């Protein structure tokens, strides 16, 4: 009897670990082909060819930063976690079409153009002697993308998170037969679908939306929606992935040549990042078109003006308060051998170029989730509303990351995923305590403005957990900020003063070739409390964190006057800006 029990225990242990490691091995090597599960694994055929899986504590739809953080933190607490994402998209939008590729694209542009060294060797300096092509830039992007995917896969494998490839949606009422009786009452039910590979297209921004072949039936106590967003593609814009494309299509290889005349529609973060990158490639002229009267409206006005000036000196043109009514493409016959793209604007203007990058916003990847099955609805952009703990109106369903809207940053998405896991497994009190510790840091000044939000307060949807975080915009030159801009403080009637350090006056700035840029400290004139830090120039997204720590502790500008910084560094700008600040308030 004892031997029998021991053998059963050994068999159960072996099955469990075989399932974990064999499943991980099959699913994690870029997950090119859906794998069949061996007899005796956790997956057993049920009805109509659908594989029925055992119950999970947590199912996560998506595998980006929010999903990874929530999955790993939950697994470390001993929870059984499954992550479901589309074939070839492990790592999410962040790794494949968003943060990682776009920032790598930027580094490739800076390297191949020799832009960082032109301050010393002149604008004619270019280490890459041939005309730069898009495949030249994507070579670096694809290498980093592969490495990052490996890192994500390895991290989840080490923590025992199960990864399932396919398109997830919530189960509908007529699919109850696909679930076992072991499913706990009230559990959330999820179907995983697959698409015939012959119907997939890398030129489509909507691949997998038509998935309708049932693959698995899952259930869980909680579900996290972290499926990200995709570029908005209006019907009146003739996307072809070659001459008219969005930010995803630019990375997919359909665009071969860097356009000599590029129109960028949309002066938001994504549009301005790519516009500024293309703008420094020799032989390329960029025209930015946007219906708003100000680009990057949440950023400090002086910073935006500095960016526009820098881009204009390299040939960029800005057409604000202009809406694109329609777009037409002409063939190569009447344009000296080149097909052209013509944008007809609301003012009657026509803008002609070789290509158009359309970047007027993004849309949530929620339209294939059957959200009605769990009582959820989205706004007109497919985004979900959540509370302070990232719960939707269905308390068993959470949502994090870009799919809940602003700020839609990889950095904040990670923290959202962590806090969602904290609330799932430790309850409201623990999650609220974590938020209180973050937002009410020791030493914070008691003034009304001590609860400082980032530059666009209206985007918080009432979440008290996101008062203070840095924002980075990877334009050339790069921008970063934390806290409030001058315009907002003026509107609020706060008596403030500023201190500014110009990068060209720093020794490190000269070593970098006379790098353009500055650091601005905004502080309360009476209490000296630091209210905002705004930077533009090389290293801006790195040095912003010094200001973040001081602001989180409720510190004053006096700290920077007394602190000793390494020399020569860009961080020294804090000390220079502080001395400028005290000069102004002593006048």
Coordinates of C-alpha atoms in Angstrom, one line a residue:
X1 CA 0.0 0.0 0.0
X2 CA 2.8 2.4 0.9
X3 CA 4.6 1.5 -2.3
X4 CA 1.5 2.1 -4.3
X5 CA 1.0 5.5 -2.7
X6 CA 4.6 6.4 -3.3
X7 CA 4.3 5.4 -6.9
X8 CA 1.2 7.5 -7.4
X9 CA 2.9 10.5 -5.8
X10 CA 5.9 10.0 -8.0
X11 CA 3.7 9.8 -11.1
X12 CA 1.8 12.9 -10.1
X13 CA 5.0 14.8 -9.5
X14 CA 6.4 13.6 -12.9
X15 CA 3.2 14.6 -14.7
X16 CA 3.2 18.0 -13.2
X17 CA 6.8 18.7 -14.0
X18 CA 6.6 17.1 -17.4
X19 CA 3.7 19.3 -18.2
X20 CA 5.5 22.4 -17.0
X21 CA 8.8 21.8 -18.8
X22 CA 7.6 20.1 -21.9
X23 CA 4.9 22.6 -22.4
X24 CA 7.3 25.4 -21.7
X25 CA 9.9 24.0 -24.2
X26 CA 7.3 23.6 -26.9
X27 CA 5.7 27.0 -26.4
X28 CA 8.6 29.2 -25.8
X29 CA 11.0 28.9 -28.7
X30 CA 9.2 31.8 -30.5
X31 CA 6.1 29.6 -30.6
X32 CA 6.0 29.3 -34.3
X33 CA 3.7 26.2 -34.5
X34 CA 0.9 25.3 -32.1
X35 CA 2.0 22.1 -30.3
X36 CA -0.2 19.0 -29.7
X37 CA -0.3 18.0 -26.0
X38 CA 0.9 14.6 -25.1
X39 CA -1.4 12.0 -23.5
X40 CA -1.3 12.3 -19.7
X41 CA -0.6 16.0 -19.7
X42 CA -2.9 18.6 -18.1
X43 CA -4.7 19.0 -21.3
X44 CA -7.3 16.3 -22.2
X45 CA -9.5 16.3 -25.3
X46 CA -13.1 17.1 -24.4
X47 CA -15.7 17.7 -27.1
X48 CA -15.7 18.9 -30.7
X49 CA -11.9 18.8 -30.8
X50 CA -11.5 21.5 -28.1
X51 CA -8.8 20.9 -25.5
X52 CA -10.1 21.4 -22.0
X53 CA -7.6 22.7 -19.5
X54 CA -7.6 22.5 -15.7
X55 CA -8.6 25.5 -13.6
X56 CA -6.2 28.4 -13.1
X57 CA -5.9 31.0 -10.4
X58 CA -5.2 33.7 -13.0
X59 CA -5.5 33.9 -16.8
X60 CA -3.8 36.9 -18.4
X61 CA -4.8 38.0 -21.9
X62 CA -1.7 39.5 -23.4
X63 CA 2.0 39.3 -22.6
X64 CA 3.3 42.8 -22.5
X65 CA 4.9 44.6 -19.5
X66 CA 1.7 44.7 -17.4
X67 CA 1.0 41.0 -18.1
X68 CA 4.6 39.9 -17.3
X69 CA 4.7 41.8 -14.0
X70 CA 1.4 40.5 -12.8
X71 CA 2.1 36.9 -14.0
X72 CA 5.5 36.7 -12.3
X73 CA 4.4 38.3 -9.1
X74 CA 1.4 36.0 -8.9
X75 CA 3.4 32.9 -9.7
X76 CA 5.9 33.8 -6.9
X77 CA 3.0 33.7 -4.5
X78 CA 2.3 30.2 -5.6
X79 CA -0.6 30.9 -7.9
X80 CA -1.2 29.0 -11.1
X81 CA -1.0 31.4 -13.9
X82 CA -1.6 31.1 -17.7
X83 CA -0.7 33.8 -20.2
X84 CA -2.5 33.8 -23.5
X85 CA -1.2 35.7 -26.5
X86 CA -1.1 35.5 -30.3
X87 CA 1.4 33.5 -32.3
X88 CA 4.7 35.4 -32.6
X89 CA 3.6 38.1 -30.1
X90 CA 5.1 36.9 -26.8
X91 CA 6.3 40.1 -25.2
X92 CA 3.3 42.0 -26.4
X93 CA 3.1 45.2 -28.3
X94 CA 6.0 46.6 -26.2
X95 CA 8.5 44.1 -27.7
X96 CA 7.2 43.7 -31.2
X97 CA 5.7 47.0 -32.5
X98 CA 5.9 49.5 -29.7
X99 CA 8.5 50.6 -27.1
X100 CA 11.4 48.3 -27.8
X101 CA 11.4 48.5 -31.6
X102 CA 10.7 52.2 -31.9
X103 CA 13.5 53.1 -29.4
X104 CA 15.9 50.6 -31.1
X105 CA 14.9 52.2 -34.5
X106 CA 16.0 55.5 -33.0
X107 CA 19.4 54.1 -31.9
X108 CA 19.9 52.7 -35.3
X109 CA 19.2 56.1 -36.9
X110 CA 21.6 57.8 -34.6
X111 CA 24.3 55.3 -35.2
X112 CA 24.1 55.0 -39.0
X113 CA 23.8 58.8 -39.5
X114 CA 26.6 59.6 -37.1
X115 CA 24.3 62.3 -35.7
X116 CA 25.9 62.3 -32.2
X117 CA 29.3 63.2 -33.6
X118 CA 28.2 65.9 -36.1
X119 CA 28.8 68.6 -33.5
X120 CA 32.6 67.9 -33.8
X121 CA 32.9 66.7 -37.4
X122 CA 30.2 68.7 -39.2
X123 CA 26.8 67.8 -40.7
X124 CA 28.5 66.1 -43.6
X125 CA 29.9 63.4 -41.3
X126 CA 28.2 60.1 -41.9
X127 CA 29.9 56.7 -41.1
X128 CA 27.4 54.9 -43.3
X129 CA 28.5 55.9 -46.8
X130 CA 25.5 54.6 -48.7
X131 CA 21.9 55.8 -48.6
X132 CA 20.4 54.4 -45.5
X133 CA 17.5 52.1 -46.1
X134 CA 14.7 50.9 -43.8
X135 CA 16.1 47.3 -43.8
X136 CA 19.4 48.7 -42.6
X137 CA 17.6 50.2 -39.6
X138 CA 15.4 47.1 -39.0
X139 CA 18.5 44.8 -38.8
X140 CA 19.2 46.2 -35.3
X141 CA 15.5 46.3 -34.4
X142 CA 15.0 42.6 -35.2
X143 CA 18.0 41.5 -33.3
X144 CA 16.9 43.4 -30.1
X145 CA 13.3 42.1 -30.6
X146 CA 14.5 38.5 -30.7
X147 CA 16.7 38.9 -27.6
X148 CA 13.9 40.6 -25.6
X149 CA 11.5 37.9 -26.6
X150 CA 14.0 35.3 -25.3
X151 CA 14.3 37.2 -22.0
X152 CA 10.5 37.4 -21.5
X153 CA 10.1 33.7 -22.3
X154 CA 12.9 32.7 -20.0
X155 CA 11.6 34.8 -17.1
X156 CA 8.1 33.4 -17.3
X157 CA 9.4 29.8 -17.7
X158 CA 11.6 30.1 -14.6
X159 CA 8.6 31.2 -12.6
X160 CA 6.4 28.4 -13.8
X161 CA 4.0 30.6 -15.8
X162 CA 2.2 28.6 -18.6
X163 CA 2.2 30.3 -22.0
X164 CA -0.6 29.4 -24.4
X165 CA -0.6 30.8 -28.0
X166 CA -3.8 31.8 -29.6
X167 CA -6.4 34.5 -29.6
X168 CA -8.3 34.7 -26.3
X169 CA -11.9 35.7 -25.8
X170 CA -14.4 35.2 -23.0
X171 CA -16.7 32.2 -23.4
X172 CA -20.2 32.7 -24.6
X173 CA -23.3 31.2 -23.1
X174 CA -23.6 28.4 -25.7
X175 CA -20.1 27.1 -25.0
X176 CA -20.7 25.6 -21.6
X177 CA -20.2 22.1 -22.9
X178 CA -16.5 22.9 -23.4
X179 CA -15.9 23.2 -19.7
X180 CA -15.5 20.5 -17.1
X181 CA -17.5 20.1 -13.9
X182 CA -14.4 20.9 -12.0
X183 CA -14.6 24.6 -12.9
X184 CA -15.4 26.5 -9.7
X185 CA -18.6 28.4 -9.4
X186 CA -18.3 32.0 -10.5
X187 CA -15.0 31.4 -12.4
X188 CA -14.3 33.3 -15.5
X189 CA -14.3 31.2 -18.6
X190 CA -12.0 31.9 -21.6
X191 CA -11.8 30.3 -25.0
X192 CA -8.5 30.3 -26.9
X193 CA -8.9 30.4 -30.7
X194 CA -6.5 29.9 -33.5
X195 CA -6.4 31.1 -37.1
X196 CA -5.5 29.1 -40.1
X197 CA -1.9 30.3 -41.0
X198 CA -2.9 30.6 -44.6
X199 CA -5.2 33.5 -43.7
X200 CA -2.7 35.4 -41.7
X201 CA -1.0 38.5 -43.3
X202 CA 1.9 40.4 -41.9
X203 CA 0.6 43.4 -43.9
X204 CA -2.6 43.5 -41.8
X205 CA -2.8 45.4 -38.5
X206 CA -5.8 43.3 -37.6
X207 CA -4.3 39.8 -37.9
X208 CA -6.0 37.2 -35.7
X209 CA -9.2 39.2 -35.3
X210 CA -10.9 36.7 -37.5
X211 CA -9.8 33.7 -35.3
X212 CA -12.7 31.3 -35.0
X213 CA -11.2 27.8 -34.7
X214 CA -11.6 26.7 -31.0
X215 CA -8.4 25.4 -29.5
X216 CA -8.7 25.4 -25.7
X217 CA -11.2 26.2 -23.0
X218 CA -9.8 27.7 -19.8
X219 CA -11.2 29.0 -16.6
X220 CA -9.8 31.0 -13.7
X221 CA -10.7 32.8 -10.5
X222 CA -9.4 36.1 -12.0
X223 CA -8.6 37.4 -15.5
X224 CA -6.3 40.3 -16.4
X225 CA -6.9 42.0 -19.7
X226 CA -3.5 43.4 -20.9
X227 CA -3.9 43.0 -24.6
X228 CA -2.5 46.5 -25.6
X229 CA -3.5 48.7 -28.5
X230 CA -2.9 49.0 -32.2
X231 CA -2.7 52.1 -34.5
X232 CA -6.0 53.7 -35.5
X233 CA -6.7 53.1 -39.2
X234 CA -9.6 55.2 -40.5
X235 CA -11.4 53.9 -43.5
X236 CA -10.7 57.1 -45.6
X237 CA -6.9 56.6 -45.4
X238 CA -5.7 54.2 -48.1
X239 CA -3.2 52.1 -46.1
X240 CA -1.0 49.8 -48.2
X241 CA 2.0 49.2 -45.9
X242 CA 4.4 50.6 -48.5
X243 CA 3.6 54.2 -49.3
X244 CA 0.8 54.9 -46.7
X245 CA 1.6 53.1 -43.5
X246 CA 1.2 53.2 -39.7
X247 CA 3.9 52.8 -37.1
X248 CA 3.4 49.0 -37.0
X249 CA 3.7 48.6 -40.7
X250 CA 6.9 50.6 -40.8
X251 CA 8.5 47.9 -38.7
X252 CA 7.1 45.0 -40.8
X253 CA 9.5 45.3 -43.7
X254 CA 7.0 46.5 -46.4
X255 CA 8.7 50.0 -46.5
X256 CA 12.1 49.5 -48.2
X257 CA 13.4 52.9 -48.9
X258 CA 13.5 55.8 -46.5
X259 CA 11.2 58.4 -48.1
X260 CA 12.8 61.6 -49.4
X261 CA 9.7 63.5 -48.6
X262 CA 7.7 62.1 -45.7
X263 CA 4.4 63.3 -44.4
X264 CA 3.7 62.4 -40.7
X265 CA 0.0 62.8 -39.8
X266 CA -0.2 63.2 -36.0
X267 CA 1.9 65.3 -33.7
X268 CA 1.5 63.1 -30.7
X269 CA 4.2 61.1 -29.1
X270 CA 4.5 58.3 -31.7
X271 CA 4.2 60.7 -34.6
X272 CA 6.8 63.1 -33.3
X273 CA 9.2 60.3 -32.3
X274 CA 9.3 58.9 -35.9
X275 CA 9.2 62.4 -37.5
X276 CA 12.3 63.5 -35.6
X277 CA 14.1 60.2 -36.4
X278 CA 13.5 60.4 -40.1
X279 CA 14.3 64.2 -40.0
X280 CA 18.0 63.6 -39.3
X281 CA 18.5 61.1 -42.1
X282 CA 20.4 62.8 -44.9
X283 CA 18.2 63.5 -47.9
X284 CA 14.9 63.2 -46.1
X285 CA 12.5 66.1 -45.5
X286 CA 9.6 65.7 -43.0
X287 CA 6.3 67.5 -42.9
X288 CA 4.2 67.1 -39.7
X289 CA 0.4 67.6 -40.0
X290 CA -1.9 67.8 -37.1
X291 CA -5.5 69.2 -36.5
X292 CA -4.5 70.5 -33.1
X293 CA -3.0 74.0 -32.5
X294 CA -0.2 72.6 -30.3
X295 CA 1.8 69.4 -30.5
X296 CA 2.6 67.4 -27.4
X297 CA 0.0 69.5 -25.5
X298 CA 0.8 68.0 -22.1
X299 CA 4.5 69.0 -22.3
X300 CA 6.1 72.2 -21.1
X301 CA 5.8 74.9 -23.8
X302 CA 9.4 75.9 -23.8
X303 CA 10.4 72.2 -24.2
X304 CA 8.1 71.8 -27.2
X305 CA 9.4 75.0 -28.8
X306 CA 12.9 73.8 -28.4
X307 CA 12.0 70.5 -30.1
X308 CA 10.3 72.3 -33.0
X309 CA 13.3 74.7 -33.4
X310 CA 15.8 71.8 -33.5
X311 CA 13.7 69.9 -36.1
X312 CA 13.2 73.0 -38.2
X313 CA 17.0 73.6 -38.4
X314 CA 17.2 70.2 -40.1
X315 CA 14.4 70.9 -42.6
X316 CA 11.2 69.9 -40.9
X317 CA 7.9 71.7 -41.6
X318 CA 4.9 71.9 -39.2
X319 CA 1.3 72.3 -40.4
X320 CA -0.8 72.6 -37.3
X321 CA -4.6 73.3 -37.2
X322 CA -4.8 71.3 -40.4
X323 CA -6.9 68.2 -40.9
X324 CA -6.3 65.6 -43.6
X325 CA -9.6 65.3 -45.5
X326 CA -8.5 62.7 -48.0
X327 CA -5.4 61.0 -49.3
X328 CA -4.7 59.9 -52.9
X329 CA -1.9 58.0 -54.4
X330 CA -0.6 58.6 -57.9
X331 CA 1.3 56.2 -60.1
X332 CA 4.9 56.6 -61.1
X333 CA 4.2 57.8 -64.7
X334 CA 3.8 61.5 -64.1
X335 CA 6.3 62.0 -61.3
X336 CA 9.7 61.3 -62.7
X337 CA 9.6 57.6 -62.0
X338 CA 8.2 57.9 -58.5
X339 CA 4.7 57.3 -57.2
X340 CA 3.5 60.1 -55.0
X341 CA 1.1 60.5 -52.1
X342 CA -1.1 63.6 -51.9
X343 CA -2.8 64.8 -48.7
X344 CA -5.7 67.1 -49.2
X345 CA -6.1 69.3 -46.1
X346 CA -9.2 71.0 -44.7
X347 CA -7.8 74.5 -45.5
X348 CA -7.6 73.6 -49.2
X349 CA -3.8 73.0 -49.2
X350 CA -2.2 70.0 -50.8
X351 CA 0.9 68.4 -49.4
X352 CA 2.8 66.0 -51.7
X353 CA 5.3 63.5 -50.7
X354 CA 6.8 60.1 -51.4
X355 CA 5.1 58.4 -48.4
X356 CA 2.8 59.1 -45.4
X357 CA 3.1 57.8 -41.8
X358 CA -0.3 58.0 -40.2
X359 CA -0.1 58.3 -36.4
X360 CA -3.4 59.8 -35.2
X361 CA -4.0 57.8 -32.1
X362 CA -4.4 54.1 -31.1
X363 CA -7.3 51.7 -30.5
X364 CA -7.6 49.0 -27.9
X365 CA -7.3 45.4 -29.0
X366 CA -10.5 44.5 -27.3
X367 CA -12.9 44.1 -30.2
X368 CA -12.3 40.3 -30.4
X369 CA -12.7 39.6 -26.6
X370 CA -16.5 39.1 -26.4
X371 CA -16.5 41.5 -23.5
X372 CA -20.3 41.4 -23.3
X373 CA -20.0 37.8 -22.0
X374 CA -18.5 39.2 -18.7
X375 CA -20.7 42.3 -18.6
X376 CA -18.0 44.8 -19.9
X377 CA -18.1 47.6 -22.4
X378 CA -15.4 49.8 -23.8
X379 CA -15.3 53.5 -24.9
X380 CA -15.3 54.5 -28.6
X381 CA -11.6 53.7 -28.8
X382 CA -11.9 50.2 -27.4
X383 CA -10.4 51.2 -24.0
X384 CA -11.6 49.9 -20.6
X385 CA -12.4 51.8 -17.4
X386 CA -10.9 50.6 -14.2
X387 CA -10.8 51.7 -10.5
X388 CA -7.8 52.5 -8.3
X389 CA -7.0 48.8 -8.1
X390 CA -7.3 48.1 -11.8
X391 CA -10.6 46.3 -11.5
X392 CA -13.2 46.7 -14.2
X393 CA -16.9 46.8 -13.4
X394 CA -16.7 43.0 -13.2
X395 CA -14.7 42.4 -9.9
X396 CA -13.1 39.2 -11.3
X397 CA -11.8 40.9 -14.4
X398 CA -8.9 43.4 -14.1
X399 CA -7.3 45.5 -16.9
X400 CA -3.8 47.2 -17.1
X401 CA -1.5 48.8 -19.6
X402 CA -2.3 50.6 -22.8
X403 CA -5.8 49.1 -22.9
X404 CA -6.9 51.4 -20.1
X405 CA -5.6 54.5 -21.7
X406 CA -3.3 57.3 -20.5
X407 CA -0.5 57.2 -19.6
X408 CA 0.1 54.1 -21.8
X409 CA 3.7 53.7 -20.9
X410 CA 5.6 50.5 -20.5
X411 CA 7.0 51.7 -17.2
X412 CA 3.6 52.6 -15.7
X413 CA 2.1 49.4 -17.1
X414 CA 4.6 47.3 -15.1
X415 CA 3.6 49.0 -11.9
X416 CA -0.1 48.7 -12.8
X417 CA 0.4 44.9 -13.2
X418 CA 2.2 44.7 -9.9
X419 CA -0.6 46.6 -8.1
X420 CA -3.3 44.5 -9.7
X421 CA -1.6 41.3 -8.5
X422 CA -1.3 42.8 -5.0
X423 CA -5.0 43.5 -4.9
X424 CA -6.0 40.1 -6.3
X425 CA -4.1 38.1 -3.7
X426 CA -3.8 40.4 -0.7
X427 CA -7.0 42.4 -0.9
X428 CA -7.9 46.1 -0.9
X429 CA -6.2 47.0 2.3
X430 CA -2.7 45.9 1.2
X431 CA -3.1 47.5 -2.2
X432 CA -4.3 50.8 -0.7
X433 CA -1.4 50.7 1.8
X434 CA 1.1 50.4 -1.1
X435 CA -0.5 53.3 -2.8
X436 CA -0.4 55.4 0.3
X437 CA 3.3 54.6 0.9
X438 CA 4.1 55.6 -2.7
X439 CA 2.0 58.8 -2.8
X440 CA 2.5 60.0 0.8
X441 CA 6.3 59.7 1.0
X442 CA 8.0 60.6 4.2
X443 CA 8.8 64.3 4.4
X444 CA 6.2 65.4 1.9
X445 CA 5.2 69.0 2.3
X446 CA 1.6 69.6 3.6
X447 CA 0.7 72.2 1.0
X448 CA -2.3 71.7 -1.3
X449 CA 0.0 71.1 -4.2
X450 CA 2.0 68.4 -2.5
X451 CA 0.0 65.7 -4.3
X452 CA 1.7 66.5 -7.6
X453 CA 0.4 64.8 -10.7
X454 CA 2.1 64.5 -14.1
X455 CA 1.5 67.0 -16.8
X456 CA -1.9 65.8 -17.9
X457 CA -4.2 65.3 -14.9
X458 CA -7.3 64.6 -16.9
X459 CA -6.0 61.3 -18.1
X460 CA -5.9 59.6 -14.7
X461 CA -9.6 58.4 -14.8
X462 CA -9.7 59.0 -11.1
X463 CA -6.9 56.6 -10.2
X464 CA -5.2 57.9 -7.1
X465 CA -2.3 55.5 -7.6
X466 CA -0.6 57.4 -10.4
X467 CA 0.2 60.9 -9.1
X468 CA 3.9 60.9 -9.8
X469 CA 5.8 59.2 -12.6
X470 CA 8.3 60.3 -15.2
X471 CA 7.3 60.7 -18.8
X472 CA 9.9 60.1 -21.6
X473 CA 9.4 61.0 -25.2
X474 CA 12.2 59.6 -27.5
X475 CA 12.3 62.3 -30.1
X476 CA 15.7 63.6 -31.3
X477 CA 16.5 65.4 -29.1
X478 CA 14.7 63.4 -26.4
X479 CA 12.3 64.9 -23.8
X480 CA 11.5 63.9 -20.3
X481 CA 9.4 65.4 -17.6
X482 CA 7.9 64.8 -14.2
X483 CA 5.4 67.0 -12.3
X484 CA 3.7 70.1 -13.6
X485 CA 4.5 72.4 -16.4
X486 CA 4.6 76.2 -16.1
X487 CA 1.3 76.7 -17.9
X488 CA -0.6 74.5 -15.5
X489 CA 0.9 76.1 -12.4
X490 CA 0.0 79.5 -13.8
X491 CA -3.6 78.4 -14.3
X492 CA -3.7 77.0 -10.7
X493 CA -2.4 80.3 -9.3
X494 CA 0.7 78.8 -7.7
X495 CA 3.5 81.2 -7.1
X496 CA 6.5 79.5 -8.7
X497 CA 9.9 80.2 -10.0
X498 CA 12.3 78.4 -12.3
X499 CA 16.0 77.5 -12.5
X500 CA 17.5 76.6 -15.9
X501 CA 20.7 74.9 -16.9
X502 CA 21.8 74.9 -20.5
X503 CA 23.5 71.8 -21.6
X504 CA 25.9 73.7 -23.8
X505 CA 27.3 75.4 -20.7
X506 CA 28.2 72.0 -19.1
X507 CA 31.6 70.4 -19.7
X508 CA 29.8 67.1 -20.5
X509 CA 27.7 68.9 -23.0
X510 CA 30.8 70.1 -24.8
X511 CA 32.3 66.7 -24.8
X512 CA 29.1 65.5 -26.5
X513 CA 29.7 68.0 -29.3
X514 CA 27.9 71.0 -27.9
X515 CA 24.7 69.0 -27.3
X516 CA 21.5 71.1 -27.5
X517 CA 19.2 70.9 -24.5
X518 CA 18.4 72.2 -21.1
X519 CA 17.1 71.2 -17.7
X520 CA 14.4 73.3 -16.0
X521 CA 13.5 73.1 -12.3
X522 CA 10.1 74.5 -11.3
X523 CA 9.6 75.1 -7.6
X524 CA 7.3 77.0 -5.1
X525 CA 8.7 80.4 -4.6
X526 CA 7.8 80.5 -0.9
X527 CA 8.3 76.9 0.3
X528 CA 11.0 76.0 -2.3
X529 CA 9.2 72.6 -2.9
X530 CA 10.1 71.1 -6.2
X531 CA 7.0 71.0 -8.4
X532 CA 8.3 69.9 -11.7
X533 CA 11.4 68.9 -13.7
X534 CA 11.5 69.3 -17.5
X535 CA 14.4 68.3 -19.7
X536 CA 15.2 68.1 -23.4
X537 CA 18.5 66.9 -24.9
X538 CA 20.8 64.0 -24.7
X539 CA 20.3 61.9 -21.6
X540 CA 17.1 63.7 -20.6
X541 CA 15.2 60.4 -19.9
X542 CA 18.1 59.2 -17.7
X543 CA 18.7 62.3 -15.5
X544 CA 15.0 62.9 -14.9
X545 CA 15.0 60.2 -12.2
X546 CA 17.1 62.4 -9.9
X547 CA 14.3 64.9 -9.8
X548 CA 11.8 62.1 -9.4
X549 CA 13.4 60.9 -6.1
X550 CA 13.5 64.4 -4.7
X551 CA 9.9 65.1 -5.6
X552 CA 8.7 61.8 -4.2
X553 CA 10.3 62.7 -0.9
X554 CA 8.7 66.2 -0.9
X555 CA 12.1 67.8 -1.3
X556 CA 13.1 71.3 -2.1
X557 CA 15.3 72.9 -4.7
X558 CA 17.7 73.6 -1.9
X559 CA 18.8 70.0 -2.1
X560 CA 20.4 70.5 -5.5
X561 CA 22.2 73.6 -4.4
X562 CA 24.0 71.7 -1.6
X563 CA 24.5 68.3 -3.3
X564 CA 27.7 67.3 -4.9
X565 CA 27.5 65.7 -8.4
X566 CA 30.0 63.7 -10.3
X567 CA 31.9 66.0 -12.7
X568 CA 31.7 66.1 -15.7
X569 CA 28.2 64.8 -16.0
X570 CA 24.8 65.9 -17.4
X571 CA 23.4 65.3 -13.9
X572 CA 25.4 68.4 -12.8
X573 CA 22.7 70.4 -14.6
X574 CA 20.6 70.1 -11.4
X575 CA 23.3 72.0 -9.4
X576 CA 23.6 74.6 -12.1
X577 CA 19.8 75.0 -12.4
X578 CA 19.5 75.3 -8.6
X579 CA 22.0 78.2 -8.4
X580 CA 20.2 79.9 -11.2
X581 CA 17.0 79.5 -9.2
X582 CA 18.3 81.1 -6.1
X583 CA 19.8 83.9 -8.1
X584 CA 16.3 84.7 -9.3
X585 CA 14.5 84.6 -5.9
X586 CA 17.2 86.8 -4.3
X587 CA 16.6 89.6 -6.8

